[in-house]
């Protein structure tokens, strides 16, 4: 009897653990066909916004955003929306949402859990408004993919490539009527530890994204 | 008589010098209204191309390109299409054309001559295809505008901001059916000397741009 009770207890704990944060989140395939903003409007609207509506991004919007950031736009050759130095594709995209930190897998447009729990406070640092963004995109760059990770020029190139992905995000947000701000400050050490990033990895930019509070929507 | 002849000679030389390269090129105001590419197509078409049709960009296309790169999209507050760290706007955009190297002045959308002569070979380095591009956009970043120019984090941020402008260029080219490739290699020392850039200035990226050779046009 006691054994059965214990088994039920363990199963219940397991169920709670699994339901707390999915190990893998399958996103709908990106589909930007509903974005009707023109290119002129997109560049005109590019701006930084530090206020977000509370609700989560729906999965389609999240998928579109991550694909625009650094997805495969030529899947047959595994080439991406973002150019990278020598096509080394050293930038990894993470989505920091309240359930955890997920790595974007461009192969099947899924999210893979890297750290369970709400770590948006680590992205926020001392800027509280960041915690109100439903998702913060975090970008790491593996400098060793560009050669000697200690080489300053390789570090510059990795930083350039992080900037390139950042602007893919900012312009997509301008087009899709999403609020966004590119930022550098965050608790870098804590986030690197959580994500198992070593000294070869730069973690220098994040971009909180959300819907506009309704009064600010375009 | 000899004095008059000499005066005429000097005037003739002066006239030739002035006509060789305009000190200021006034560009038509940017107007992207004819770019009908959708946002979905823009991200899908983002790619690097290393072959260019020979002809010069027309001035409207050049103006649009430079505005998209880092122009004022909110002129009343002097804010730009490209975000920058702490809005320090430390990235300067140059157009390297056969007449010379010109600095883009976003205030009145003009080009200001910085070095007369065809220096596209210095941008090309050992990659000959670059010389066939009618224009190479050159980006410098004044790290001292972000604080201590010797600080590695300030250098990373300047590099990120260069990447951001680079992607503004690449996505605009994808939208406007222009061939482009972002590159790092060039004769940096010679170009820095020509442009009077000191040690506080990073010169790490260039982007040759041209029309597609007709067989490759979209």
XYZ file of C-alpha atoms in Angstrom:
436
model
C 0.000 0.000 0.000
C 2.770 2.422 0.992
C 4.679 1.479 -2.180
C 1.679 2.285 -4.344
C 1.182 5.632 -2.603
C 4.838 6.492 -3.147
C 4.628 5.489 -6.799
C 1.616 7.725 -7.292
C 3.459 10.551 -5.539
C 6.519 10.129 -7.807
C 4.330 10.001 -10.909
C 2.537 13.144 -9.783
C 5.871 14.957 -9.243
C 7.106 13.768 -12.647
C 3.907 14.992 -14.292
C 4.245 18.417 -12.679
C 7.912 18.636 -13.712
C 7.178 17.759 -17.328
C 4.216 20.098 -17.587
C 6.160 23.008 -16.080
C 8.256 23.556 -19.204
C 8.159 21.586 -22.412
C 11.552 20.168 -23.373
C 10.786 20.937 -26.984
C 8.284 23.445 -28.330
C 7.301 22.838 -31.913
C 6.578 26.123 -33.637
C 4.342 26.534 -36.669
C 6.371 26.969 -39.853
C 7.205 30.635 -40.423
C 4.673 32.421 -42.606
C 5.174 36.122 -43.177
C 2.503 36.365 -45.869
C 0.173 38.313 -43.598
C 2.735 41.058 -43.008
C 1.557 43.725 -45.434
C 3.861 46.541 -44.352
C 5.866 47.942 -47.257
C 9.636 48.177 -47.258
C 9.398 51.981 -47.071
C 7.151 51.762 -44.017
C 9.429 49.169 -42.435
C 12.502 51.407 -42.520
C 10.422 54.426 -41.533
C 8.998 52.644 -38.490
C 12.266 51.165 -37.235
C 12.534 52.486 -33.695
C 13.243 51.334 -30.150
C 10.346 50.878 -27.728
C 10.687 50.213 -24.005
C 7.073 49.392 -23.151
C 5.274 46.144 -23.912
C 1.753 44.784 -23.634
C 1.618 41.925 -21.152
C 0.391 39.063 -23.292
C 2.642 36.352 -24.733
C 3.526 36.390 -28.411
C 1.441 33.821 -30.198
C 3.442 30.932 -31.605
C 3.124 32.071 -35.206
C 4.510 35.499 -34.392
C 7.329 33.927 -32.371
C 8.164 31.548 -35.205
C 8.201 34.381 -37.747
C 10.394 36.513 -35.510
C 12.981 33.779 -34.946
C 13.036 32.820 -38.602
C 13.536 36.438 -39.646
C 16.319 36.720 -37.071
C 18.447 33.837 -38.301
C 16.345 31.128 -39.926
C 17.019 29.190 -43.096
C 15.805 31.168 -46.102
C 17.501 28.698 -48.462
C 16.976 25.422 -46.599
C 18.346 23.335 -49.465
C 21.803 24.809 -48.817
C 21.229 25.606 -45.134
C 21.790 29.296 -45.713
C 20.261 31.909 -43.520
C 18.413 35.204 -43.428
C 21.504 36.629 -41.677
C 24.857 36.609 -43.463
C 27.814 35.555 -41.312
C 31.581 35.788 -41.691
C 32.718 33.028 -44.059
C 29.202 31.571 -43.667
C 30.308 30.080 -40.336
C 26.839 30.674 -38.836
C 28.332 31.196 -35.403
C 25.344 33.045 -33.934
C 22.853 31.065 -31.825
C 19.437 32.482 -31.074
C 17.721 31.910 -27.722
C 14.204 32.814 -26.683
C 13.923 33.764 -23.021
C 10.282 33.256 -22.054
C 8.650 32.811 -18.687
C 8.830 29.006 -18.947
C 12.568 28.942 -19.582
C 15.402 29.711 -21.954
C 15.051 27.895 -25.254
C 17.490 27.550 -28.139
C 15.998 28.126 -31.589
C 16.557 25.172 -33.887
C 16.259 26.517 -37.446
C 16.231 23.020 -38.962
C 12.694 22.242 -37.862
C 11.714 25.635 -36.405
C 11.489 24.322 -32.878
C 12.626 25.497 -29.468
C 14.828 23.317 -27.285
C 14.806 23.857 -23.538
C 18.185 24.902 -22.160
C 17.225 26.210 -18.725
C 13.872 25.854 -17.029
C 12.408 28.808 -15.167
C 11.726 32.483 -15.675
C 15.094 34.155 -16.211
C 13.831 37.332 -17.818
C 15.131 39.129 -14.713
C 18.688 38.142 -15.683
C 18.160 39.698 -19.101
C 16.638 42.794 -17.515
C 19.532 43.575 -15.199
C 18.604 46.905 -13.658
C 16.020 47.830 -16.306
C 12.682 46.604 -14.962
C 10.750 47.304 -18.150
C 12.502 44.332 -19.778
C 10.709 41.886 -17.458
C 7.386 42.962 -18.950
C 8.412 41.803 -22.427
C 6.984 38.316 -23.052
C 10.150 37.249 -24.845
C 13.719 38.458 -24.954
C 15.839 37.196 -27.806
C 19.356 36.421 -26.624
C 22.215 36.064 -29.109
C 25.448 34.192 -28.469
C 28.339 33.982 -30.909
C 30.879 31.168 -30.919
C 34.039 33.062 -31.840
C 36.020 29.826 -32.189
C 34.044 29.062 -35.347
C 35.820 32.057 -36.934
C 39.319 30.897 -35.972
C 41.262 31.779 -32.836
C 38.692 32.948 -30.306
C 41.356 35.141 -28.647
C 41.910 37.073 -31.878
C 40.435 40.543 -31.588
C 39.439 40.657 -35.258
C 37.543 37.372 -34.905
C 35.767 38.896 -31.900
C 34.875 41.978 -33.939
C 33.503 39.782 -36.718
C 31.399 37.784 -34.264
C 30.087 41.087 -32.869
C 29.258 42.312 -36.371
C 27.334 39.097 -36.994
C 25.425 39.554 -33.739
C 24.564 43.065 -34.941
C 23.334 41.662 -38.238
C 20.944 39.251 -36.515
C 19.881 42.062 -34.186
C 18.847 44.232 -37.115
C 17.000 41.349 -38.761
C 14.964 41.284 -35.552
C 14.464 45.056 -35.336
C 13.354 45.432 -38.947
C 11.038 42.443 -38.711
C 9.460 43.958 -35.611
C 9.017 47.263 -37.460
C 7.285 45.373 -40.270
C 5.139 43.151 -38.037
C 4.082 45.874 -35.598
C 5.997 44.508 -32.633
C 7.701 46.564 -29.940
C 11.438 45.905 -29.623
C 14.614 47.412 -28.218
C 18.151 46.131 -28.793
C 20.163 46.129 -25.562
C 23.583 45.127 -24.292
C 23.129 45.167 -20.524
C 22.194 41.925 -18.744
C 23.593 39.571 -16.114
C 25.994 38.044 -18.612
C 27.845 35.765 -16.197
C 24.695 34.184 -14.785
C 23.236 33.663 -18.268
C 26.464 32.176 -19.643
C 26.567 29.762 -16.724
C 22.935 28.736 -17.223
C 23.521 28.157 -20.942
C 26.860 26.409 -20.490
C 28.662 28.961 -22.648
C 32.442 28.974 -22.354
C 35.030 31.714 -22.877
C 34.884 31.257 -26.648
C 31.318 32.493 -26.664
C 30.331 36.139 -26.765
C 27.024 37.014 -25.148
C 26.670 40.715 -25.833
C 23.186 41.524 -27.102
C 19.577 40.860 -26.222
C 16.349 42.186 -27.692
C 13.130 42.186 -25.660
C 10.086 41.895 -27.931
C 6.354 42.156 -27.311
C 3.147 43.570 -28.641
C 2.724 47.324 -28.388
C 0.550 48.567 -25.563
C -2.602 49.360 -27.481
C -2.270 53.142 -27.338
C 1.106 52.887 -29.098
C 0.176 50.388 -31.801
C 0.576 51.468 -35.394
C 51.099 88.766 -71.909
C 52.967 85.966 -70.148
C 51.022 86.716 -66.932
C 47.716 86.429 -68.760
C 48.765 83.117 -70.345
C 49.768 81.765 -66.930
C 46.464 82.914 -65.409
C 44.537 81.164 -68.166
C 46.622 78.038 -67.599
C 45.910 78.070 -63.841
C 42.207 78.629 -64.445
C 42.164 75.729 -66.881
C 43.896 73.467 -64.352
C 41.465 74.573 -61.634
C 38.514 73.846 -63.917
C 39.813 70.358 -64.694
C 40.391 69.680 -60.984
C 36.886 70.765 -60.004
C 35.221 68.816 -62.788
C 37.142 65.612 -61.946
C 35.155 64.930 -58.798
C 32.387 67.028 -57.322
C 33.155 68.199 -53.783
C 29.520 67.673 -52.898
C 27.019 65.457 -54.662
C 23.431 66.336 -53.907
C 21.297 63.215 -53.949
C 17.570 63.163 -54.607
C 15.604 62.721 -51.382
C 15.136 59.024 -50.575
C 11.919 57.590 -51.956
C 11.319 53.889 -51.448
C 7.717 54.028 -52.634
C 8.547 52.152 -55.839
C 9.981 49.174 -53.953
C 7.067 46.751 -54.054
C 8.813 43.692 -52.632
C 6.994 42.290 -49.607
C 8.653 41.733 -46.262
C 8.385 37.960 -46.749
C 10.133 38.214 -50.129
C 12.778 40.517 -48.663
C 13.871 38.025 -46.000
C 13.582 35.149 -48.450
C 15.805 36.889 -51.005
C 18.506 38.011 -48.560
C 21.668 36.491 -49.973
C 25.250 37.388 -50.861
C 26.164 37.970 -54.503
C 29.699 38.401 -55.828
C 28.917 39.476 -59.387
C 27.728 42.911 -60.485
C 26.532 44.522 -63.686
C 28.916 47.261 -64.746
C 26.711 50.333 -64.743
C 26.642 52.896 -61.968
C 23.756 52.981 -59.540
C 21.450 55.801 -60.467
C 21.331 58.588 -57.888
C 17.868 57.672 -56.637
C 18.916 54.092 -55.940
C 22.104 55.312 -54.240
C 20.142 57.771 -52.115
C 17.651 55.087 -51.083
C 20.445 52.652 -50.243
C 22.323 55.121 -48.040
C 19.157 56.266 -46.311
C 18.145 52.682 -45.585
C 21.656 52.042 -44.268
C 21.743 54.783 -41.673
C 19.594 57.743 -42.685
C 17.220 59.778 -40.545
C 13.841 58.068 -40.390
C 12.685 60.504 -37.680
C 14.383 63.697 -38.824
C 12.608 65.843 -36.207
C 14.596 64.047 -33.491
C 17.560 63.105 -35.692
C 16.985 59.415 -35.122
C 18.052 56.824 -37.612
C 17.033 53.682 -39.465
C 19.846 51.925 -37.574
C 19.742 51.760 -33.785
C 23.064 52.445 -32.038
C 24.373 51.930 -28.529
C 22.994 54.697 -26.300
C 21.914 56.419 -29.536
C 25.504 57.652 -29.959
C 25.245 57.279 -33.771
C 28.943 56.449 -34.007
C 28.769 54.770 -37.421
C 29.705 56.841 -40.471
C 28.742 55.676 -43.944
C 31.023 56.215 -46.938
C 30.313 55.549 -50.595
C 33.383 54.443 -52.528
C 32.677 55.211 -56.191
C 34.978 55.626 -59.139
C 35.155 59.410 -58.660
C 36.247 59.183 -55.040
C 35.323 58.295 -51.485
C 32.375 60.304 -50.224
C 30.911 60.589 -46.741
C 27.135 60.320 -46.552
C 25.578 63.329 -44.867
C 22.160 62.202 -43.626
C 21.086 65.760 -42.769
C 20.572 66.776 -46.380
C 21.140 63.420 -48.103
C 24.301 64.557 -49.814
C 27.748 63.101 -50.379
C 30.851 64.992 -49.271
C 34.145 64.266 -51.012
C 36.780 62.856 -48.661
C 39.322 61.454 -51.127
C 39.380 62.019 -54.860
C 40.136 59.119 -57.164
C 39.076 55.530 -57.719
C 39.955 53.618 -54.563
C 37.692 50.639 -55.142
C 40.881 48.567 -55.460
C 41.677 49.327 -51.794
C 38.259 47.990 -50.819
C 38.754 44.948 -53.048
C 42.037 43.828 -51.538
C 42.715 40.503 -53.233
C 39.124 39.939 -54.386
C 38.949 41.358 -57.893
C 35.192 40.979 -58.251
C 34.763 43.875 -55.806
C 36.234 46.330 -58.299
C 33.359 45.634 -60.676
C 30.810 46.877 -58.136
C 29.903 50.494 -58.948
C 29.792 51.374 -55.264
C 31.174 49.898 -52.098
C 29.680 51.125 -48.866
C 32.344 51.541 -46.223
C 31.431 51.783 -42.531
C 33.591 53.335 -39.834
C 32.707 53.429 -36.153
C 34.059 56.021 -33.734
C 34.480 53.917 -30.593
C 35.321 56.995 -28.504
C 31.692 58.081 -28.810
C 30.810 55.033 -26.665
C 33.312 55.852 -23.913
C 36.899 54.650 -23.632
C 37.935 53.562 -27.122
C 40.401 51.093 -25.594
C 37.599 49.284 -23.751
C 36.908 45.945 -25.380
C 33.186 46.093 -24.638
C 32.932 49.490 -26.324
C 34.707 47.968 -29.331
C 32.230 45.082 -29.373
C 29.327 47.517 -29.242
C 30.758 49.555 -32.114
C 31.138 46.320 -34.077
C 27.548 45.332 -33.319
C 26.414 48.739 -34.580
C 28.431 48.268 -37.770
C 26.677 44.922 -38.196
C 23.311 46.579 -37.729
C 23.994 49.095 -40.507
C 25.361 46.269 -42.657
C 22.106 44.344 -42.377
C 20.070 47.461 -43.133
C 22.043 47.523 -46.389
C 21.677 43.807 -47.122
C 17.938 43.711 -46.526
C 17.385 46.864 -48.535
C 19.310 45.328 -51.429
C 17.182 42.186 -51.156
C 14.074 44.348 -51.352
C 15.300 46.619 -54.142
C 16.784 43.869 -56.311
C 20.394 44.920 -55.863
C 23.387 42.588 -55.667
C 25.379 42.919 -52.431
C 27.902 41.083 -50.310
C 29.068 42.087 -46.830
C 32.851 41.749 -46.461
C 35.575 42.391 -43.928
C 38.738 42.206 -46.017
C 40.179 45.413 -47.489
C 43.335 47.506 -47.295
C 42.304 48.942 -43.956
C 45.461 50.938 -43.255
C 45.461 52.703 -46.618
C 41.750 53.511 -46.335
C 42.069 54.796 -42.769
C 44.919 57.048 -43.845
C 42.953 58.387 -46.814
C 39.945 59.109 -44.604
C 41.977 60.548 -41.727
C 40.640 57.962 -39.292
C 42.579 57.628 -36.047
C 43.034 54.713 -33.640
C 39.643 55.365 -32.063
C 37.951 54.439 -35.323
C 37.108 50.898 -36.335
C 37.019 50.221 -40.059
C 35.935 46.609 -40.251
C 33.186 46.168 -42.833
C 32.434 47.077 -46.431
C 29.580 46.101 -48.725
C 29.964 46.269 -52.512
C 26.620 46.935 -54.190
C 25.506 46.945 -57.812
C 22.777 45.878 -60.155
C 22.499 42.165 -60.842
C 23.945 40.951 -64.096
C 20.758 40.523 -66.088
C 20.727 36.724 -66.046
C 20.677 36.770 -62.227
C 18.074 39.472 -61.728
C 14.937 38.566 -59.841
